[in-house]
Short mmCIF file of N, CA and C in Angstrom, two decimals:
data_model
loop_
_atom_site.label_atom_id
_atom_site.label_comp_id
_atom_site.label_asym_id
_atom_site.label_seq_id
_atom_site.Cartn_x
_atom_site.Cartn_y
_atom_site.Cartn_z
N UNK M 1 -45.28 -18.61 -43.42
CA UNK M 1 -44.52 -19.61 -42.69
C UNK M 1 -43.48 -18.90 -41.84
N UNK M 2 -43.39 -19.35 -40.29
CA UNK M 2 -42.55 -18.94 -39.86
C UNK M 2 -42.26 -19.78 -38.86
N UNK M 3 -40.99 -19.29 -37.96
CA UNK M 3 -40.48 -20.32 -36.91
C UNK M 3 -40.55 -19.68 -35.76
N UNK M 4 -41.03 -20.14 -34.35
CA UNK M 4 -41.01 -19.22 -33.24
C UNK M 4 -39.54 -19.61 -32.56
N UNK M 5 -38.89 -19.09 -31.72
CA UNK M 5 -37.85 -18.51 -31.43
C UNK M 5 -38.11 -18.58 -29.69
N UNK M 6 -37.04 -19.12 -28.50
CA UNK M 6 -36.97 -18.85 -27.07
C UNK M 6 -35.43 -19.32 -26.62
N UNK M 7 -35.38 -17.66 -26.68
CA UNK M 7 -33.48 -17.54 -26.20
C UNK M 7 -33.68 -17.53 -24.59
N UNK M 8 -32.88 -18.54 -23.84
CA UNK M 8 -32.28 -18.98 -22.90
C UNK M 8 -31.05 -17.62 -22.46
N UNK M 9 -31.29 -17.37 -21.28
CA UNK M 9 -30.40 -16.46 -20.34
C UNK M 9 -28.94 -17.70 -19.46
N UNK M 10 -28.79 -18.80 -19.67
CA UNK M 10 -27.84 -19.27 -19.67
C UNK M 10 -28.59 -20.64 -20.34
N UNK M 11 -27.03 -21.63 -20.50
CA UNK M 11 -27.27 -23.04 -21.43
C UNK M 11 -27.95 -23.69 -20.64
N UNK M 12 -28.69 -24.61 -21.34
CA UNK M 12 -29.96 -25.65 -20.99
C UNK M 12 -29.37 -27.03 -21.25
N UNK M 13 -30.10 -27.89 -20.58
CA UNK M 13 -29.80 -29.16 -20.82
C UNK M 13 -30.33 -29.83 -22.37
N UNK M 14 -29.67 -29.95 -23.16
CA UNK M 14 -29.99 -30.94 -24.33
C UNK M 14 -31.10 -31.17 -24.42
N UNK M 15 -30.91 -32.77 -23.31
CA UNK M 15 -31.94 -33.70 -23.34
C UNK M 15 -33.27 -33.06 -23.37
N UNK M 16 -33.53 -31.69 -22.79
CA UNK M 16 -34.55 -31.24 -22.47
C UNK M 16 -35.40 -30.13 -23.77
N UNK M 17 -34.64 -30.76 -24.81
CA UNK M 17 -35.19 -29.98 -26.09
C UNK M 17 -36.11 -31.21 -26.54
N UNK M 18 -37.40 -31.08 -26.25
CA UNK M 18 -38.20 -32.31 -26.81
C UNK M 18 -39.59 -31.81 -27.31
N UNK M 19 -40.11 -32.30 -27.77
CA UNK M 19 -41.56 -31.95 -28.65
C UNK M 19 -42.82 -31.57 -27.28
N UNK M 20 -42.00 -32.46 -26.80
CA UNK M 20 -43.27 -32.42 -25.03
C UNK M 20 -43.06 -31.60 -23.95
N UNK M 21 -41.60 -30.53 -24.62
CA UNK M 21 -41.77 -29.61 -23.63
C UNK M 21 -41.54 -28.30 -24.21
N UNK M 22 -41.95 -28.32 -25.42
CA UNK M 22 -41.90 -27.00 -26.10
C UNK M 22 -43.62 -27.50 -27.44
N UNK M 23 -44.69 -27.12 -26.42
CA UNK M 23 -46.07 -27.11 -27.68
C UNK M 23 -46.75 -26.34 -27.71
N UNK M 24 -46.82 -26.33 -29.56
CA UNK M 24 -47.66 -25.36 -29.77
C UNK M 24 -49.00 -26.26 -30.12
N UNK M 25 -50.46 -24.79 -29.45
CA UNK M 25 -51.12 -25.65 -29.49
C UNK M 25 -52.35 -24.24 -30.70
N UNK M 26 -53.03 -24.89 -31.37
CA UNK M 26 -53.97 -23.68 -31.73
C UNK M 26 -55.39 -23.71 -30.72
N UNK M 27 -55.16 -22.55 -30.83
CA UNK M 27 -56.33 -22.49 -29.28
C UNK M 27 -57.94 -23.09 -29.77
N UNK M 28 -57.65 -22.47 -30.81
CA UNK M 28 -59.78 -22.74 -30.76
C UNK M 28 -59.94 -23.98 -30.59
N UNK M 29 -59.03 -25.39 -30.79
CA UNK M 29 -59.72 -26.48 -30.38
C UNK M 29 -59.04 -27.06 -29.98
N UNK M 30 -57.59 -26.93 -29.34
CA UNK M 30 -56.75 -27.94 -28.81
C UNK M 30 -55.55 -28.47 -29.75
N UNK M 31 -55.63 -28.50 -30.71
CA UNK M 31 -54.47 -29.16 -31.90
C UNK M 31 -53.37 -28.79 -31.81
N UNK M 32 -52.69 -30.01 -31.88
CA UNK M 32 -50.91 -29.73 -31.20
C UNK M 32 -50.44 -29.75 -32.69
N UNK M 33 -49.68 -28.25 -32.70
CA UNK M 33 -48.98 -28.37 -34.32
C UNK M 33 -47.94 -29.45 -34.37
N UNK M 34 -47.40 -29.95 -35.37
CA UNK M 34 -46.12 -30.73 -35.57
C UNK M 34 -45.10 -29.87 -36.07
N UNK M 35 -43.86 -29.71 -35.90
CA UNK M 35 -43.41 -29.52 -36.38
C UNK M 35 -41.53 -29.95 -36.23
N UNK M 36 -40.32 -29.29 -36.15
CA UNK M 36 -39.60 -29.60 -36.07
C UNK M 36 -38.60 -28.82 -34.90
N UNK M 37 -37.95 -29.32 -33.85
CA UNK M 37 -37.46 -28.16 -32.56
C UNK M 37 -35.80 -28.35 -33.04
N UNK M 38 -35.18 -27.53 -32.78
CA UNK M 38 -33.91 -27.29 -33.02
C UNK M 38 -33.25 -26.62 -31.72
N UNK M 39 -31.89 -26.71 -31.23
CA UNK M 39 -31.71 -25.76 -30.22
C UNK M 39 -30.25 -25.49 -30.76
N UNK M 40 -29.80 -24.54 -30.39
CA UNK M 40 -28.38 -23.77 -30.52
C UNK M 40 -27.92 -23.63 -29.32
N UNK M 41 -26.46 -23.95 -29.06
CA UNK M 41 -25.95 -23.77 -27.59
C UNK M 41 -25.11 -22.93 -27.66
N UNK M 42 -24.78 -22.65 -29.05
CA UNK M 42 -24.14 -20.66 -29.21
C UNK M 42 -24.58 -19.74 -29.31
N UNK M 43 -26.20 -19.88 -28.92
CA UNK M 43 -26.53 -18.67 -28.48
C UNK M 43 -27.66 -18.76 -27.67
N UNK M 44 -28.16 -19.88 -27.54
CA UNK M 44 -28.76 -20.84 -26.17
C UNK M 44 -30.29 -20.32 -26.91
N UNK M 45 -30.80 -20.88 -27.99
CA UNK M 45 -31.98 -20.25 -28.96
C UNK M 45 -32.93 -21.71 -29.05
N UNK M 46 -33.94 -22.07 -28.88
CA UNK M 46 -34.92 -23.42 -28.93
C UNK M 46 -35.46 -22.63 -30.26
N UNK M 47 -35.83 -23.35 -31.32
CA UNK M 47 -36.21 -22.95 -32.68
C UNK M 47 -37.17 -24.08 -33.03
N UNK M 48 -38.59 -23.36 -33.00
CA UNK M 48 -39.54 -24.47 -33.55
C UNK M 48 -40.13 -24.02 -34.86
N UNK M 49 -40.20 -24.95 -35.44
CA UNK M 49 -40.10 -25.04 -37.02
C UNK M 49 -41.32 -26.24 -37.53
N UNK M 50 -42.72 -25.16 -37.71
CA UNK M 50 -43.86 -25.98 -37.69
C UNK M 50 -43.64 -26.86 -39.23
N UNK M 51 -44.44 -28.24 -39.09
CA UNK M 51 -44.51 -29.18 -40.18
C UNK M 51 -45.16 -28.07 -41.74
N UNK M 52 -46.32 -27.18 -41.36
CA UNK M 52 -46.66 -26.37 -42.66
C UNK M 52 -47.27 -25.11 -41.94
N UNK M 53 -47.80 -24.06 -42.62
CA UNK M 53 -47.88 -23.07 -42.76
C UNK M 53 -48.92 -22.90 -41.30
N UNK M 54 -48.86 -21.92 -40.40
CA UNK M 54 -50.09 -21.72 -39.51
C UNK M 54 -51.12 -20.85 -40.53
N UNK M 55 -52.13 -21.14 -39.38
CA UNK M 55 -53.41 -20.63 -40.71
C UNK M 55 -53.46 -18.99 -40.59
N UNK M 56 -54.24 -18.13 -41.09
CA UNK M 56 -53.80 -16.80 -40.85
C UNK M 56 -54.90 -16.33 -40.13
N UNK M 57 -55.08 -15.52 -38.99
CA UNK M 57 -55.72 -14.60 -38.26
C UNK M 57 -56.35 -15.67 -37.22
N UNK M 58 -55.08 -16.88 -36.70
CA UNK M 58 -55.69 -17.13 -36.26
C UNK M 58 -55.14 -17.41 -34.49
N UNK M 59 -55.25 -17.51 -33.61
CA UNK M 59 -54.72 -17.70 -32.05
C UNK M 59 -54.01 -18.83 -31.84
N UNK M 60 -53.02 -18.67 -31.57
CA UNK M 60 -52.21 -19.85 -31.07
C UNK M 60 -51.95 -19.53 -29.39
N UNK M 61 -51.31 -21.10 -28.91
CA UNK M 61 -50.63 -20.78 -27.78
C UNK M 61 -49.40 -21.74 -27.57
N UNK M 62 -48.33 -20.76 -26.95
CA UNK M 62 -46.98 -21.66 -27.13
C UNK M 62 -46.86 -21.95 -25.32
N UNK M 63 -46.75 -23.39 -25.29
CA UNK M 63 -46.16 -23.29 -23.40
C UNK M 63 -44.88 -24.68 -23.93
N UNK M 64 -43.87 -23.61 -23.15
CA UNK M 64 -42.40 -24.62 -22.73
C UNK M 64 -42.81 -24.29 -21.53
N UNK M 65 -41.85 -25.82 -20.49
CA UNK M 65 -42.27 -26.14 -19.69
C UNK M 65 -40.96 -27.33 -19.38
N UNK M 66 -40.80 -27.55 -18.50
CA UNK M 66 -39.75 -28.50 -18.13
C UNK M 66 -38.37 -28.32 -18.68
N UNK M 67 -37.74 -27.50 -18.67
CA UNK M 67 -37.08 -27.02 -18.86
C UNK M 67 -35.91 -26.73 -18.23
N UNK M 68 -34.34 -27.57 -17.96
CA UNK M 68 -33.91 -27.16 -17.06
C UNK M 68 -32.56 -26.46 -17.15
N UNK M 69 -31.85 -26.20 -16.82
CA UNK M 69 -30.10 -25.31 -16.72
C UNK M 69 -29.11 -26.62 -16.62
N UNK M 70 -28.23 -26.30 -16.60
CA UNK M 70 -26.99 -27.05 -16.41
C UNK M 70 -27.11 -27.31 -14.90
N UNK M 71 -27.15 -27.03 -14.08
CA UNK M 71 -26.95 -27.21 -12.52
C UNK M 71 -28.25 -27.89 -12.43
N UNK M 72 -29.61 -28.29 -13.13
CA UNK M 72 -30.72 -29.12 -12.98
C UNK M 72 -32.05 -28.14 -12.41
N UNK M 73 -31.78 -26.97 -12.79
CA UNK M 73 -33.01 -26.01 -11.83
C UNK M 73 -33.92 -26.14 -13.04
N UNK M 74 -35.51 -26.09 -13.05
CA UNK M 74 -36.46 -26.19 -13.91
C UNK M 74 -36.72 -24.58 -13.79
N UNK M 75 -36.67 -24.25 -15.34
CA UNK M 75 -37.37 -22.98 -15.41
C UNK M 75 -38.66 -22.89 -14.78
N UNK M 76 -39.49 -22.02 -14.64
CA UNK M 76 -41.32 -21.80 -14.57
C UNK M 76 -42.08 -21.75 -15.96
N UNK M 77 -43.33 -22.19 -16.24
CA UNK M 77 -43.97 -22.86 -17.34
C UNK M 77 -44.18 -21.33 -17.98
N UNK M 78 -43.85 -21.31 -19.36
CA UNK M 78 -43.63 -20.12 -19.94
C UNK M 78 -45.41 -20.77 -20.89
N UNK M 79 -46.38 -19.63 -20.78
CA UNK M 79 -47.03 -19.74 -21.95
C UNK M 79 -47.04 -18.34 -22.60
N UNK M 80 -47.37 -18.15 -24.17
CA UNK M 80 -47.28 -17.42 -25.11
C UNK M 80 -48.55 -17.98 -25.61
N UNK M 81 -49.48 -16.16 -25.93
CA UNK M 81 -50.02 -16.33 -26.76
C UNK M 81 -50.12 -15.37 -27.61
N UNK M 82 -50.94 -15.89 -29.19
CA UNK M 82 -50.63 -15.09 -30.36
C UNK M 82 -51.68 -14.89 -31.15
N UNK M 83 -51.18 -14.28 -32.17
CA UNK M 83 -52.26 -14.59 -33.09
C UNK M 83 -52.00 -14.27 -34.54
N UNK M 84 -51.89 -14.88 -35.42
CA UNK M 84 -51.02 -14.86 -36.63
C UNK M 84 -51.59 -14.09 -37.18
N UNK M 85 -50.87 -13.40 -38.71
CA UNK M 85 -51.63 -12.16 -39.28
C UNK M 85 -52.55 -12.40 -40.43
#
C-alpha cells in the first residue's frame, strides 16, 4: 500500500483538488482506482491515497489535469506511468 505524491512549484487553487482531476487509472483495462485526494498548502503536495492495496507487478497510469495557480493559469496535462513491484 502506498500513496502517490505531486508537489506543486507554487499554491494551487483548492477547488481544483478533485477526484476528476487527479486519476488513477490501471492500464490493462481502463479501471479508475478509488481512493482518497488530500492537498497541503504548506508545502503545495496533492496526496492520493488509494481505497486498497494496488495489485503487484502491475501498470498503472496517473494523469492530473486541470489544474490551476492562484492567478487562474491551468497547468499542462501531467501523465505518469508505472508499474508497481
Amino acid at each position: 500500500s502506498t500513496s502517490l505524491t505531486a508537489e506543486f512549484d507554487e499554491d494551487i487553487r483548492q477547488g481544483d483538488i478533485r477526484a476528476d482531476n487527479f486519476t488513477l487509472i490501471k492500464a490493462s483495462d481502463g479501471t479508475i482506482v478509488d481512493g482518497t485526494l488530500t492537498y497541503s498548502p504548506a508545502t503545495k503536495t496533492a496526496t492520493f491515497t488509494p481505497e486498497s492495496n494496488l495489485l503487484a507487478s502491475t501498470d498503472y497510469i496517473w494523469v492530473i489535469a486541470n489544474v490551476r495557480d492562484l492567478a487562474g493559469n491551468k497547468m499542462q496535462k501531467k501523465v505518469v506511468n508505472f508499474q508497481t513491484a
